[in-house]
mmCIF file of C-alpha atoms in Angstrom:
data_model
loop_
_atom_site.group_PDB
_atom_site.id
_atom_site.type_symbol
_atom_site.label_atom_id
_atom_site.label_comp_id
_atom_site.label_asym_id
_atom_site.label_seq_id
_atom_site.Cartn_x
_atom_site.Cartn_y
_atom_site.Cartn_z
ATOM 1 C CA MET A 6 65.861 156.190 68.018
ATOM 2 C CA ALA A 7 62.457 154.855 66.949
ATOM 3 C CA GLU A 8 61.075 152.275 69.314
ATOM 4 C CA PHE A 9 60.312 149.265 67.748
ATOM 5 C CA THR A 10 56.662 148.554 67.247
ATOM 6 C CA MET A 11 54.476 145.982 65.447
ATOM 7 C CA GLU A 12 51.700 148.826 65.229
ATOM 8 C CA LEU A 13 51.972 150.879 61.714
ATOM 9 C CA SER A 14 51.045 154.615 62.016
ATOM 10 C CA ASP A 15 48.177 156.047 59.959
ATOM 11 C CA GLU A 16 50.332 157.292 57.667
ATOM 12 C CA GLN A 17 52.281 154.089 56.930
ATOM 13 C CA LYS A 18 49.012 152.184 56.593
ATOM 14 C CA GLU A 19 47.952 154.862 53.890
ATOM 15 C CA VAL A 20 50.819 154.530 51.948
ATOM 16 C CA ARG A 21 50.472 150.376 52.482
ATOM 17 C CA ASP A 22 46.778 150.584 51.197
ATOM 18 C CA TRP A 23 47.598 152.870 48.324
ATOM 19 C CA LEU A 24 50.482 150.257 47.364
ATOM 20 C CA HIS A 25 48.164 147.240 48.071
ATOM 21 C CA GLY A 26 45.610 149.042 45.425
ATOM 22 C CA PHE A 27 48.471 149.572 42.759
ATOM 23 C CA ALA A 28 49.395 145.697 43.222
ATOM 24 C CA ALA A 29 45.707 144.796 43.056
ATOM 25 C CA ASP A 30 44.636 147.053 40.236
ATOM 26 C CA VAL A 31 47.846 147.127 38.081
ATOM 27 C CA ILE A 32 50.387 144.718 38.675
ATOM 28 C CA ARG A 33 48.150 141.737 39.080
ATOM 29 C CA PRO A 34 46.238 141.534 35.740
ATOM 30 C CA ALA A 35 49.339 142.234 33.862
ATOM 31 C CA ALA A 36 51.160 139.503 35.986
ATOM 32 C CA ALA A 37 50.485 136.252 33.411
ATOM 33 C CA GLU A 38 51.019 138.307 30.308
ATOM 34 C CA TRP A 39 54.441 139.645 31.081
ATOM 35 C CA ASP A 40 55.489 135.961 32.553
ATOM 36 C CA GLU A 41 54.707 134.285 29.264
ATOM 37 C CA ARG A 42 56.586 137.204 27.409
ATOM 38 C CA GLU A 43 59.674 137.246 29.380
ATOM 39 C CA GLU A 44 59.970 140.941 28.849
ATOM 40 C CA THR A 45 60.543 143.935 30.813
ATOM 41 C CA PRO A 46 57.373 145.374 31.539
ATOM 42 C CA TRP A 47 57.847 148.996 30.430
ATOM 43 C CA PRO A 48 54.038 150.103 30.516
ATOM 44 C CA VAL A 49 53.794 148.651 34.080
ATOM 45 C CA ILE A 50 56.653 150.705 35.184
ATOM 46 C CA GLN A 51 55.601 153.901 33.544
ATOM 47 C CA GLU A 52 52.267 153.442 35.139
ATOM 48 C CA ALA A 53 54.627 153.169 38.631
ATOM 49 C CA ALA A 54 56.432 156.474 37.613
ATOM 50 C CA LYS A 55 53.075 158.309 36.977
ATOM 51 C CA VAL A 56 51.783 157.786 40.345
ATOM 52 C CA GLY A 57 55.338 158.137 42.297
ATOM 53 C CA ILE A 58 56.004 154.541 42.990
ATOM 54 C CA TYR A 59 59.192 154.493 40.695
ATOM 55 C CA SER A 60 60.943 157.249 41.594
ATOM 56 C CA LEU A 61 63.591 158.662 43.707
ATOM 57 C CA ASP A 62 61.445 160.679 45.983
ATOM 58 C CA PHE A 63 59.228 157.350 47.100
ATOM 59 C CA TYR A 64 62.016 155.051 47.347
ATOM 60 C CA ALA A 65 64.001 157.749 50.151
ATOM 61 C CA GLN A 66 60.934 158.305 51.730
ATOM 62 C CA GLN A 67 60.526 154.428 52.586
ATOM 63 C CA TYR A 68 64.514 153.993 52.861
ATOM 64 C CA PHE A 69 64.801 156.605 55.794
ATOM 65 C CA ASP A 70 61.488 155.704 57.378
ATOM 66 C CA PRO A 71 62.948 155.994 61.154
ATOM 67 C CA THR A 72 60.939 152.908 62.317
ATOM 68 C CA GLY A 73 62.612 150.780 59.368
ATOM 69 C CA LEU A 74 59.230 149.634 58.152
ATOM 70 C CA GLY A 75 59.056 151.429 55.076
ATOM 71 C CA ILE A 76 61.175 149.121 52.392
ATOM 72 C CA PRO A 77 59.638 145.901 54.178
ATOM 73 C CA MET A 78 56.122 147.190 53.785
ATOM 74 C CA ALA A 79 56.929 148.460 50.191
ATOM 75 C CA MET A 80 58.075 145.235 49.294
ATOM 76 C CA GLU A 81 55.542 143.192 50.748
ATOM 77 C CA GLU A 82 52.783 144.621 49.017
ATOM 78 C CA LEU A 83 54.612 144.699 45.489
ATOM 79 C CA PHE A 84 55.516 141.375 45.611
ATOM 80 C CA TRP A 85 52.294 140.406 46.723
ATOM 81 C CA GLY A 86 51.028 141.353 43.175
ATOM 82 C CA ASP A 87 53.715 139.581 41.274
ATOM 83 C CA ALA A 88 57.142 138.914 42.001
ATOM 84 C CA GLY A 89 58.526 139.171 38.215
ATOM 85 C CA ILE A 90 56.765 142.567 37.464
ATOM 86 C CA ALA A 91 57.674 143.924 41.384
ATOM 87 C CA LEU A 92 61.507 143.200 40.805
ATOM 88 C CA SER A 93 61.154 145.289 37.296
ATOM 89 C CA ILE A 94 59.569 148.200 39.409
ATOM 90 C CA VAL A 95 62.243 147.751 42.474
ATOM 91 C CA GLY A 96 65.406 146.136 40.903
ATOM 92 C CA THR A 97 66.966 149.727 40.283
ATOM 93 C CA GLY A 98 66.876 150.062 44.276
ATOM 94 C CA LEU A 99 69.728 147.262 44.536
ATOM 95 C CA ALA A 100 71.824 149.731 42.302
ATOM 96 C CA ALA A 101 70.682 152.778 44.257
ATOM 97 C CA VAL A 102 71.422 151.053 48.040
ATOM 98 C CA GLY A 103 74.976 150.692 46.541
ATOM 99 C CA VAL A 104 75.366 154.063 45.848
ATOM 100 C CA LEU A 105 73.577 154.945 48.924
ATOM 101 C CA ALA A 106 75.805 152.778 50.728
ATOM 102 C CA ASN A 107 79.243 153.482 49.666
ATOM 103 C CA GLY A 108 78.747 156.625 47.249
ATOM 104 C CA THR A 109 79.412 160.680 48.403
ATOM 105 C CA GLU A 110 76.460 162.869 48.241
ATOM 106 C CA GLU A 111 77.834 164.742 45.019
ATOM 107 C CA GLN A 112 77.423 160.962 43.638
ATOM 108 C CA ILE A 113 74.098 160.344 45.374
ATOM 109 C CA GLY A 114 72.571 163.507 44.230
ATOM 110 C CA THR A 115 74.162 162.876 40.714
ATOM 111 C CA TRP A 116 73.633 159.437 39.740
ATOM 112 C CA ILE A 117 70.386 158.187 41.444
ATOM 113 C CA PRO A 118 68.151 160.315 39.826
ATOM 114 C CA GLN A 119 69.734 159.098 36.454
ATOM 115 C CA MET A 120 68.967 155.821 37.665
ATOM 116 C CA TYR A 121 64.896 156.365 37.341
ATOM 117 C CA GLY A 122 64.623 158.867 34.896
ATOM 118 C CA ASP A 123 61.064 160.379 35.196
ATOM 119 C CA ALA A 124 57.081 159.464 34.247
ATOM 120 C CA SER A 125 57.706 160.576 30.729
ATOM 121 C CA ASP A 126 61.162 158.703 30.381
ATOM 122 C CA VAL A 127 61.539 155.984 32.562
ATOM 123 C CA LYS A 128 65.007 154.670 33.118
ATOM 124 C CA VAL A 129 66.279 151.396 34.892
ATOM 125 C CA ALA A 130 69.497 150.834 36.838
ATOM 126 C CA ALA A 131 71.891 147.349 37.443
ATOM 127 C CA PHE A 132 74.054 146.281 40.175
ATOM 128 C CA CYS A 133 76.845 143.856 38.607
ATOM 129 C CA SER A 134 78.494 141.773 41.213
ATOM 130 C CA SER A 135 78.114 137.797 40.516
ATOM 131 C CA GLU A 136 80.356 136.264 37.764
ATOM 132 C CA PRO A 137 80.372 132.980 36.064
ATOM 133 C CA ASP A 138 82.650 131.989 38.681
ATOM 134 C CA ALA A 139 82.399 134.144 41.487
ATOM 135 C CA GLY A 140 78.703 133.850 42.828
ATOM 136 C CA SER A 141 78.485 133.434 46.445
ATOM 137 C CA ASP A 142 82.487 133.380 46.479
ATOM 138 C CA VAL A 143 83.031 136.910 46.195
ATOM 139 C CA ALA A 144 86.858 136.382 46.923
ATOM 140 C CA SER A 145 87.171 134.748 43.509
ATOM 141 C CA MET A 146 85.940 137.821 41.458
ATOM 142 C CA ARG A 147 87.927 138.645 38.324
ATOM 143 C CA THR A 148 86.554 141.940 37.035
ATOM 144 C CA ARG A 149 89.447 144.163 37.247
ATOM 145 C CA ALA A 150 89.735 148.001 37.604
ATOM 146 C CA VAL A 151 93.075 149.762 37.040
ATOM 147 C CA TYR A 152 93.748 153.116 37.392
ATOM 148 C CA ASP A 153 95.022 155.568 34.759
ATOM 149 C CA GLU A 154 96.687 158.110 36.788
ATOM 150 C CA ALA A 155 97.651 160.372 33.917
ATOM 151 C CA LYS A 156 94.091 160.580 32.730
ATOM 152 C CA ASP A 157 92.458 159.833 36.276
ATOM 153 C CA GLU A 158 90.329 157.261 34.514
ATOM 154 C CA TRP A 159 90.017 153.684 36.107
ATOM 155 C CA VAL A 160 89.799 150.749 33.213
ATOM 156 C CA LEU A 161 87.347 148.064 33.784
ATOM 157 C CA ASN A 162 87.675 144.733 32.067
ATOM 158 C CA GLY A 163 85.637 141.286 32.830
ATOM 159 C CA THR A 164 82.278 139.856 32.751
ATOM 160 C CA LYS A 165 79.631 140.096 35.298
ATOM 161 C CA THR A 166 76.590 137.694 35.345
ATOM 162 C CA TRP A 167 73.100 137.612 36.929
ATOM 163 C CA ALA A 168 72.381 141.274 36.866
ATOM 164 C CA THR A 169 69.149 142.581 37.052
ATOM 165 C CA ASN A 170 68.395 145.227 34.223
ATOM 166 C CA GLY A 171 72.244 144.186 33.051
ATOM 167 C CA GLY A 172 72.673 145.540 29.439
ATOM 168 C CA ILE A 173 69.256 147.602 29.375
ATOM 169 C CA ALA A 174 69.893 149.749 32.305
ATOM 170 C CA ASN A 175 70.747 153.448 31.897
ATOM 171 C CA VAL A 176 73.423 153.616 34.720
ATOM 172 C CA HIS A 177 75.835 150.314 35.982
ATOM 173 C CA VAL A 178 76.996 149.958 39.274
ATOM 174 C CA VAL A 179 79.853 147.596 38.982
ATOM 175 C CA VAL A 180 81.828 145.862 41.900
ATOM 176 C CA ALA A 181 85.400 145.202 40.429
ATOM 177 C CA VAL A 182 89.101 144.201 41.866
ATOM 178 C CA VAL A 183 91.518 146.730 42.548
ATOM 179 C CA ASP A 184 93.909 145.055 44.557
ATOM 180 C CA PRO A 185 94.107 141.096 43.814
ATOM 181 C CA ASP A 186 96.205 140.436 46.953
ATOM 182 C CA LEU A 187 93.726 141.609 49.313
ATOM 183 C CA GLY A 188 90.962 139.179 47.894
ATOM 184 C CA SER A 189 87.441 140.299 48.873
ATOM 185 C CA LYS A 190 88.881 143.053 50.809
ATOM 186 C CA GLY A 191 90.643 144.423 47.153
ATOM 187 C CA HIS A 192 86.917 145.397 45.802
ATOM 188 C CA ALA A 193 85.512 148.652 44.829
ATOM 189 C CA SER A 194 82.168 150.094 43.299
ATOM 190 C CA PHE A 195 82.042 152.139 40.226
ATOM 191 C CA ILE A 196 79.618 154.015 38.158
ATOM 192 C CA VAL A 197 79.278 153.346 34.764
ATOM 193 C CA PRO A 198 77.456 156.123 32.905
ATOM 194 C CA PRO A 199 75.091 155.985 30.216
ATOM 195 C CA ASN A 200 76.369 154.857 26.584
ATOM 196 C CA THR A 201 80.191 154.332 27.909
ATOM 197 C CA PRO A 202 82.003 152.689 25.455
ATOM 198 C CA GLY A 203 83.227 148.915 26.076
ATOM 199 C CA LEU A 204 80.051 147.713 27.786
ATOM 200 C CA SER A 205 77.653 145.551 26.434
ATOM 201 C CA GLN A 206 75.091 142.632 27.487
ATOM 202 C CA GLY A 207 75.750 139.347 26.978
ATOM 203 C CA GLN A 208 73.475 136.640 27.222
ATOM 204 C CA LYS A 209 70.019 137.225 28.404
ATOM 205 C CA PHE A 210 68.752 134.315 30.315
ATOM 206 C CA LYS A 211 65.447 132.499 30.241
ATOM 207 C CA LYS A 212 64.640 131.899 33.684
ATOM 208 C CA HIS A 213 62.209 129.710 35.859
ATOM 209 C CA GLY A 214 60.544 132.254 37.466
ATOM 210 C CA ILE A 215 60.472 135.827 37.848
ATOM 211 C CA ARG A 216 60.506 136.161 34.048
ATOM 212 C CA ALA A 217 59.193 139.484 33.734
ATOM 213 C CA SER A 218 62.395 140.859 35.082
ATOM 214 C CA HIS A 219 65.334 141.140 32.953
ATOM 215 C CA THR A 220 68.562 139.425 33.868
ATOM 216 C CA ALA A 221 71.622 139.109 31.663
ATOM 217 C CA GLU A 222 75.413 139.202 31.440
ATOM 218 C CA VAL A 223 77.116 142.429 31.431
ATOM 219 C CA VAL A 224 80.521 142.407 29.526
ATOM 220 C CA LEU A 225 82.824 144.887 30.336
ATOM 221 C CA ASP A 226 85.563 145.401 27.541
ATOM 222 C CA GLY A 227 88.198 148.264 28.027
ATOM 223 C CA VAL A 228 85.336 150.162 29.834
ATOM 224 C CA ARG A 229 87.140 153.959 31.024
ATOM 225 C CA VAL A 230 84.986 156.133 33.558
ATOM 226 C CA PRO A 231 86.176 159.253 35.365
ATOM 227 C CA GLY A 232 87.935 159.025 38.665
ATOM 228 C CA SER A 233 84.896 160.296 40.050
ATOM 229 C CA CYS A 234 82.772 157.574 39.024
ATOM 230 C CA LEU A 235 84.851 155.661 42.088
ATOM 231 C CA LEU A 236 81.985 155.167 44.819
ATOM 232 C CA GLY A 237 83.491 157.003 47.998
ATOM 233 C CA GLY A 238 86.296 158.753 45.925
ATOM 234 C CA LYS A 239 90.158 157.275 45.795
ATOM 235 C CA GLU A 240 91.308 158.985 49.067
ATOM 236 C CA LYS A 241 88.489 156.867 50.835
ATOM 237 C CA LEU A 242 89.802 153.530 48.705
ATOM 238 C CA ASP A 243 93.336 154.265 49.500
ATOM 239 C CA ALA A 244 92.974 154.723 53.126
ATOM 240 C CA ARG A 245 90.422 151.456 53.278
ATOM 241 C CA LEU A 246 92.875 149.591 51.513
ATOM 242 C CA ALA A 247 95.822 150.707 53.536
ATOM 243 C CA ARG A 248 93.930 149.701 56.418
ATOM 244 C CA ALA A 249 93.194 146.234 55.376
ATOM 245 C CA ARG A 250 96.867 145.762 54.151
ATOM 246 C CA GLU A 251 97.517 146.386 57.649
ATOM 247 C CA LYS A 252 95.446 144.094 59.300
ATOM 248 C CA ALA A 253 96.299 141.396 56.741
ATOM 249 C CA LYS A 254 99.891 141.665 57.961
ATOM 250 C CA LYS A 255 98.401 141.323 61.641
ATOM 251 C CA GLY A 256 96.344 138.251 60.611
ATOM 252 C CA GLY A 257 93.037 140.606 61.079
ATOM 253 C CA GLU A 258 90.402 140.419 58.273
ATOM 254 C CA ARG A 259 87.339 142.158 59.715
ATOM 255 C CA VAL A 260 87.303 144.518 56.737
ATOM 256 C CA LYS A 261 83.982 145.236 55.237
ATOM 257 C CA ASN A 262 83.868 145.131 51.083
ATOM 258 C CA ALA A 263 81.638 147.117 49.110
ATOM 259 C CA ALA A 264 79.605 144.364 47.819
ATOM 260 C CA MET A 265 79.179 142.826 51.103
ATOM 261 C CA ALA A 266 78.147 146.387 52.464
ATOM 262 C CA THR A 267 75.386 146.465 49.738
ATOM 263 C CA PHE A 268 73.885 142.880 50.385
ATOM 264 C CA GLU A 269 74.147 143.191 54.156
ATOM 265 C CA ALA A 270 71.625 146.373 53.491
ATOM 266 C CA SER A 271 69.112 144.725 51.215
ATOM 267 C CA ARG A 272 68.713 141.097 52.598
ATOM 268 C CA PRO A 273 66.046 142.087 54.876
ATOM 269 C CA ALA A 274 64.180 143.687 51.944
ATOM 270 C CA VAL A 275 64.544 140.204 50.083
ATOM 271 C CA GLY A 276 63.153 138.656 52.885
ATOM 272 C CA ALA A 277 59.620 141.251 52.466
ATOM 273 C CA MET A 278 59.644 140.113 48.985
ATOM 274 C CA ALA A 279 59.330 136.404 49.952
ATOM 275 C CA VAL A 280 56.986 137.485 52.387
ATOM 276 C CA GLY A 281 54.591 139.247 49.865
ATOM 277 C CA THR A 282 54.608 136.036 47.571
ATOM 278 C CA ALA A 283 53.914 133.497 50.484
ATOM 279 C CA ARG A 284 51.018 135.693 51.559
ATOM 280 C CA ALA A 285 49.624 136.015 48.324
ATOM 281 C CA ALA A 286 49.983 132.218 47.922
ATOM 282 C CA TYR A 287 48.383 131.660 50.790
ATOM 283 C CA GLU A 288 45.526 133.860 50.487
ATOM 284 C CA VAL A 289 44.641 131.999 47.081
ATOM 285 C CA ALA A 290 44.640 128.686 48.906
ATOM 286 C CA LEU A 291 42.901 129.957 52.005
ATOM 287 C CA GLU A 292 39.890 131.278 49.453
ATOM 288 C CA TYR A 293 39.922 128.090 47.315
ATOM 289 C CA ALA A 294 39.552 125.896 50.516
ATOM 290 C CA ARG A 295 37.026 127.699 51.405
ATOM 291 C CA THR A 296 34.896 127.584 48.229
ATOM 292 C CA ARG A 297 36.038 124.209 46.793
ATOM 293 C CA GLU A 298 33.801 121.330 48.052
ATOM 294 C CA GLN A 299 34.578 117.428 48.245
ATOM 295 C CA PHE A 300 32.101 114.786 49.865
ATOM 296 C CA GLY A 301 29.861 118.045 50.198
ATOM 297 C CA ARG A 302 31.884 120.350 52.397
ATOM 298 C CA PRO A 303 34.364 122.677 51.711
ATOM 299 C CA ILE A 304 37.830 121.075 51.658
ATOM 300 C CA ILE A 305 38.896 123.424 54.648
ATOM 301 C CA ASP A 306 36.702 121.313 56.849
ATOM 302 C CA ASN A 307 39.325 118.713 56.508
ATOM 303 C CA GLN A 308 41.763 118.478 58.968
ATOM 304 C CA GLY A 309 44.671 117.833 56.487
ATOM 305 C CA VAL A 310 44.137 121.008 54.569
ATOM 306 C CA ALA A 311 43.259 123.301 57.556
ATOM 307 C CA PHE A 312 46.367 122.286 59.346
ATOM 308 C CA GLN A 313 48.505 123.094 56.271
ATOM 309 C CA LEU A 314 46.655 126.622 55.912
ATOM 310 C CA ALA A 315 47.367 127.447 59.981
ATOM 311 C CA ASP A 316 51.264 126.114 59.426
ATOM 312 C CA MET A 317 51.400 128.446 56.466
ATOM 313 C CA ARG A 318 49.979 131.684 58.260
ATOM 314 C CA THR A 319 52.081 130.836 61.153
ATOM 315 C CA SER A 320 55.304 130.976 59.139
ATOM 316 C CA ILE A 321 54.559 133.731 56.891
ATOM 317 C CA ASP A 322 53.870 135.944 60.337
ATOM 318 C CA ALA A 323 56.941 134.721 61.993
ATOM 319 C CA ALA A 324 58.955 135.619 58.738
ATOM 320 C CA ARG A 325 57.351 138.948 58.646
ATOM 321 C CA LEU A 326 58.687 139.504 62.297
ATOM 322 C CA LEU A 327 62.098 138.960 61.413
ATOM 323 C CA VAL A 328 62.163 140.831 58.594
ATOM 324 C CA TRP A 329 60.570 143.951 60.339
ATOM 325 C CA ARG A 330 63.341 143.427 63.430
ATOM 326 C CA ALA A 331 66.064 143.130 61.081
ATOM 327 C CA SER A 332 64.770 146.374 59.191
ATOM 328 C CA TRP A 333 64.487 148.000 62.694
ATOM 329 C CA MET A 334 67.785 146.924 63.605
ATOM 330 C CA ALA A 335 69.494 148.198 60.352
ATOM 331 C CA ILE A 336 67.702 151.758 60.661
ATOM 332 C CA ASN A 337 68.545 152.150 64.226
ATOM 333 C CA GLY A 338 72.130 151.572 64.012
ATOM 334 C CA LYS A 339 71.805 148.207 65.874
ATOM 335 C CA PRO A 340 74.823 145.653 65.368
ATOM 336 C CA PHE A 341 73.575 142.417 63.698
ATOM 337 C CA THR A 342 75.588 140.432 66.480
ATOM 338 C CA ALA A 343 73.257 137.306 65.480
ATOM 339 C CA ALA A 344 73.327 137.884 61.821
ATOM 340 C CA GLU A 345 69.521 139.088 62.066
ATOM 341 C CA GLY A 346 70.031 140.151 58.163
ATOM 342 C CA SER A 347 70.986 136.942 57.197
ATOM 343 C CA MET A 348 68.315 135.009 59.425
ATOM 344 C CA SER A 349 65.607 137.214 58.120
ATOM 345 C CA LYS A 350 66.404 136.720 54.716
ATOM 346 C CA LEU A 351 66.847 132.811 55.164
ATOM 347 C CA PHE A 352 63.444 132.231 57.157
ATOM 348 C CA ALA A 353 61.562 134.074 54.765
ATOM 349 C CA SER A 354 62.846 132.828 51.427
ATOM 350 C CA GLU A 355 62.599 129.038 52.716
ATOM 351 C CA THR A 356 58.845 129.947 53.651
ATOM 352 C CA ALA A 357 58.138 131.369 50.440
ATOM 353 C CA LYS A 358 58.933 128.003 48.814
ATOM 354 C CA LYS A 359 57.116 125.691 51.259
ATOM 355 C CA VAL A 360 54.114 128.015 51.420
ATOM 356 C CA THR A 361 53.805 128.193 47.461
ATOM 357 C CA GLY A 362 54.403 124.684 47.357
ATOM 358 C CA GLN A 363 51.567 124.013 49.810
ATOM 359 C CA ALA A 364 49.166 126.512 48.097
ATOM 360 C CA ILE A 365 49.766 124.221 44.665
ATOM 361 C CA GLN A 366 48.821 120.982 46.874
ATOM 362 C CA ILE A 367 45.674 122.336 48.526
ATOM 363 C CA LEU A 368 44.384 123.540 44.850
ATOM 364 C CA GLY A 369 45.368 120.158 43.798
ATOM 365 C CA GLY A 370 45.523 119.395 39.785
ATOM 366 C CA ASN A 371 44.179 123.262 39.333
ATOM 367 C CA GLY A 372 47.364 124.686 41.088
ATOM 368 C CA TYR A 373 49.759 122.501 38.817
ATOM 369 C CA THR A 374 48.312 124.525 35.875
ATOM 370 C CA ARG A 375 48.471 128.278 34.967
ATOM 371 C CA GLU A 376 44.835 128.904 34.528
ATOM 372 C CA TYR A 377 45.832 129.524 38.511
ATOM 373 C CA PRO A 378 48.404 132.108 39.800
ATOM 374 C CA VAL A 379 49.825 129.812 42.654
ATOM 375 C CA GLU A 380 51.938 128.077 39.908
ATOM 376 C CA ARG A 381 53.557 130.769 38.946
ATOM 377 C CA MET A 382 54.217 132.218 42.458
ATOM 378 C CA HIS A 383 55.883 128.699 42.956
ATOM 379 C CA ARG A 384 58.127 129.431 40.454
ATOM 380 C CA ASP A 385 59.003 132.948 41.177
ATOM 381 C CA SER A 386 59.478 131.764 45.001
ATOM 382 C CA ALA A 387 62.396 129.363 44.191
ATOM 383 C CA ILE A 388 64.898 132.664 43.658
ATOM 384 C CA TYR A 389 64.650 133.938 47.182
ATOM 385 C CA THR A 390 67.102 130.908 48.333
ATOM 386 C CA ILE A 391 69.233 131.763 45.538
ATOM 387 C CA PHE A 392 69.809 135.475 44.688
ATOM 388 C CA GLU A 393 72.036 137.933 47.009
ATOM 389 C CA GLY A 394 73.023 135.053 49.329
ATOM 390 C CA THR A 395 71.866 131.540 48.928
ATOM 391 C CA SER A 396 70.063 129.894 51.879
ATOM 392 C CA GLU A 397 73.768 127.858 52.373
ATOM 393 C CA ILE A 398 75.263 130.981 52.526
ATOM 394 C CA GLN A 399 73.184 132.653 54.962
ATOM 395 C CA ARG A 400 73.658 129.496 57.575
ATOM 396 C CA LEU A 401 77.210 130.276 56.917
ATOM 397 C CA VAL A 402 77.181 133.739 57.725
ATOM 398 C CA ILE A 403 75.087 132.741 60.559
ATOM 399 C CA ALA A 404 77.148 130.248 62.162
ATOM 400 C CA ARG A 405 80.319 132.171 61.692
ATOM 401 C CA THR A 406 78.940 135.108 63.306
ATOM 402 C CA LEU A 407 77.627 132.859 66.262
ATOM 403 C CA ALA A 408 81.017 131.528 66.302
ATOM 404 C CA GLY A 409 83.009 134.718 66.344
ATOM 405 C CA MET A 410 84.394 134.275 63.267
ATOM 406 C CA PRO A 411 85.054 136.754 60.370
ATOM 407 C CA ILE A 412 82.521 137.149 57.571
ATOM 408 C CA ARG A 413 84.007 136.861 54.360
#
């Protein structure tokens, strides 16, 4: 087990500086254009693939960093560049986490490479969990998966929404109900291979922020996938469902479902994204305050501005520490006894919204225009308190954990 430390190793610092350089030289110059276009920035993703950032190998190296800091460090630097483009680069990772968390070794080796493609032909993947009537309330999920034993196939029907890369992905990971009587405990995750009949893109959403990231509905109409596409395999699913039914009879509820396992593993990473956006806005505001003069002196000399910057920096550092702690705990198998993963996501996402708003205030009228990036950063930051569990859901998870109640 790696000891918790706030000091990055020389190797980690090299990776951080490399990522920062890519974010500064490639992502930032393209940010405003792709935000306006509201399209997937394929050229930037391809550049990321060419240098090795958008790849299975890079993701695996960071994911299995024994300190747990590889992923949050990478997320912070990329999202410092631009949230919309960065999400297009890392969005495949959520689907990859779904396979890593629930799949067999064979499934991991087969499907994750197909999620990324290669530098000459980049691919993306999508994780499909939310539905029009089932976002935070995963127990209300309606997408069904029915097993056709004669053909050893699963048949999927339903509509997913808010899917990053939904419809344009090479590989979709879909969470569906296999036993409606068990509520959220009766869910399973499935791989939908490329070009599978019956899967189509529904509405593509025009969003307030992260507009360079593709978000759409995914419609599943009689989608048939081989039995081997059930993540974890049928034997493992049958055993899990049997335990859930037995616990239900006894009044027990502490059974983890596939979607919750994926979100649990990814929440500190979302917190790191928020830290990156907050830090970017803070740095713009700090530089502006040092150079902008009013009444014959830089505005940072005014206590009202200086105190805001002090609070912004303090909140950013506190958010990073919560993210790093949760990430270290996760990689070292430390249980989140106080919902530390949700804590990190909650505090960091709220910090991003507040800090980007303060940055606009410090820049005044300039901050409200698209001539300065803090306007875009503020729009982008709004998503952090919503996706992968709203701030209200994070507080609910934390409160129920502290009270010793089961998380549903």
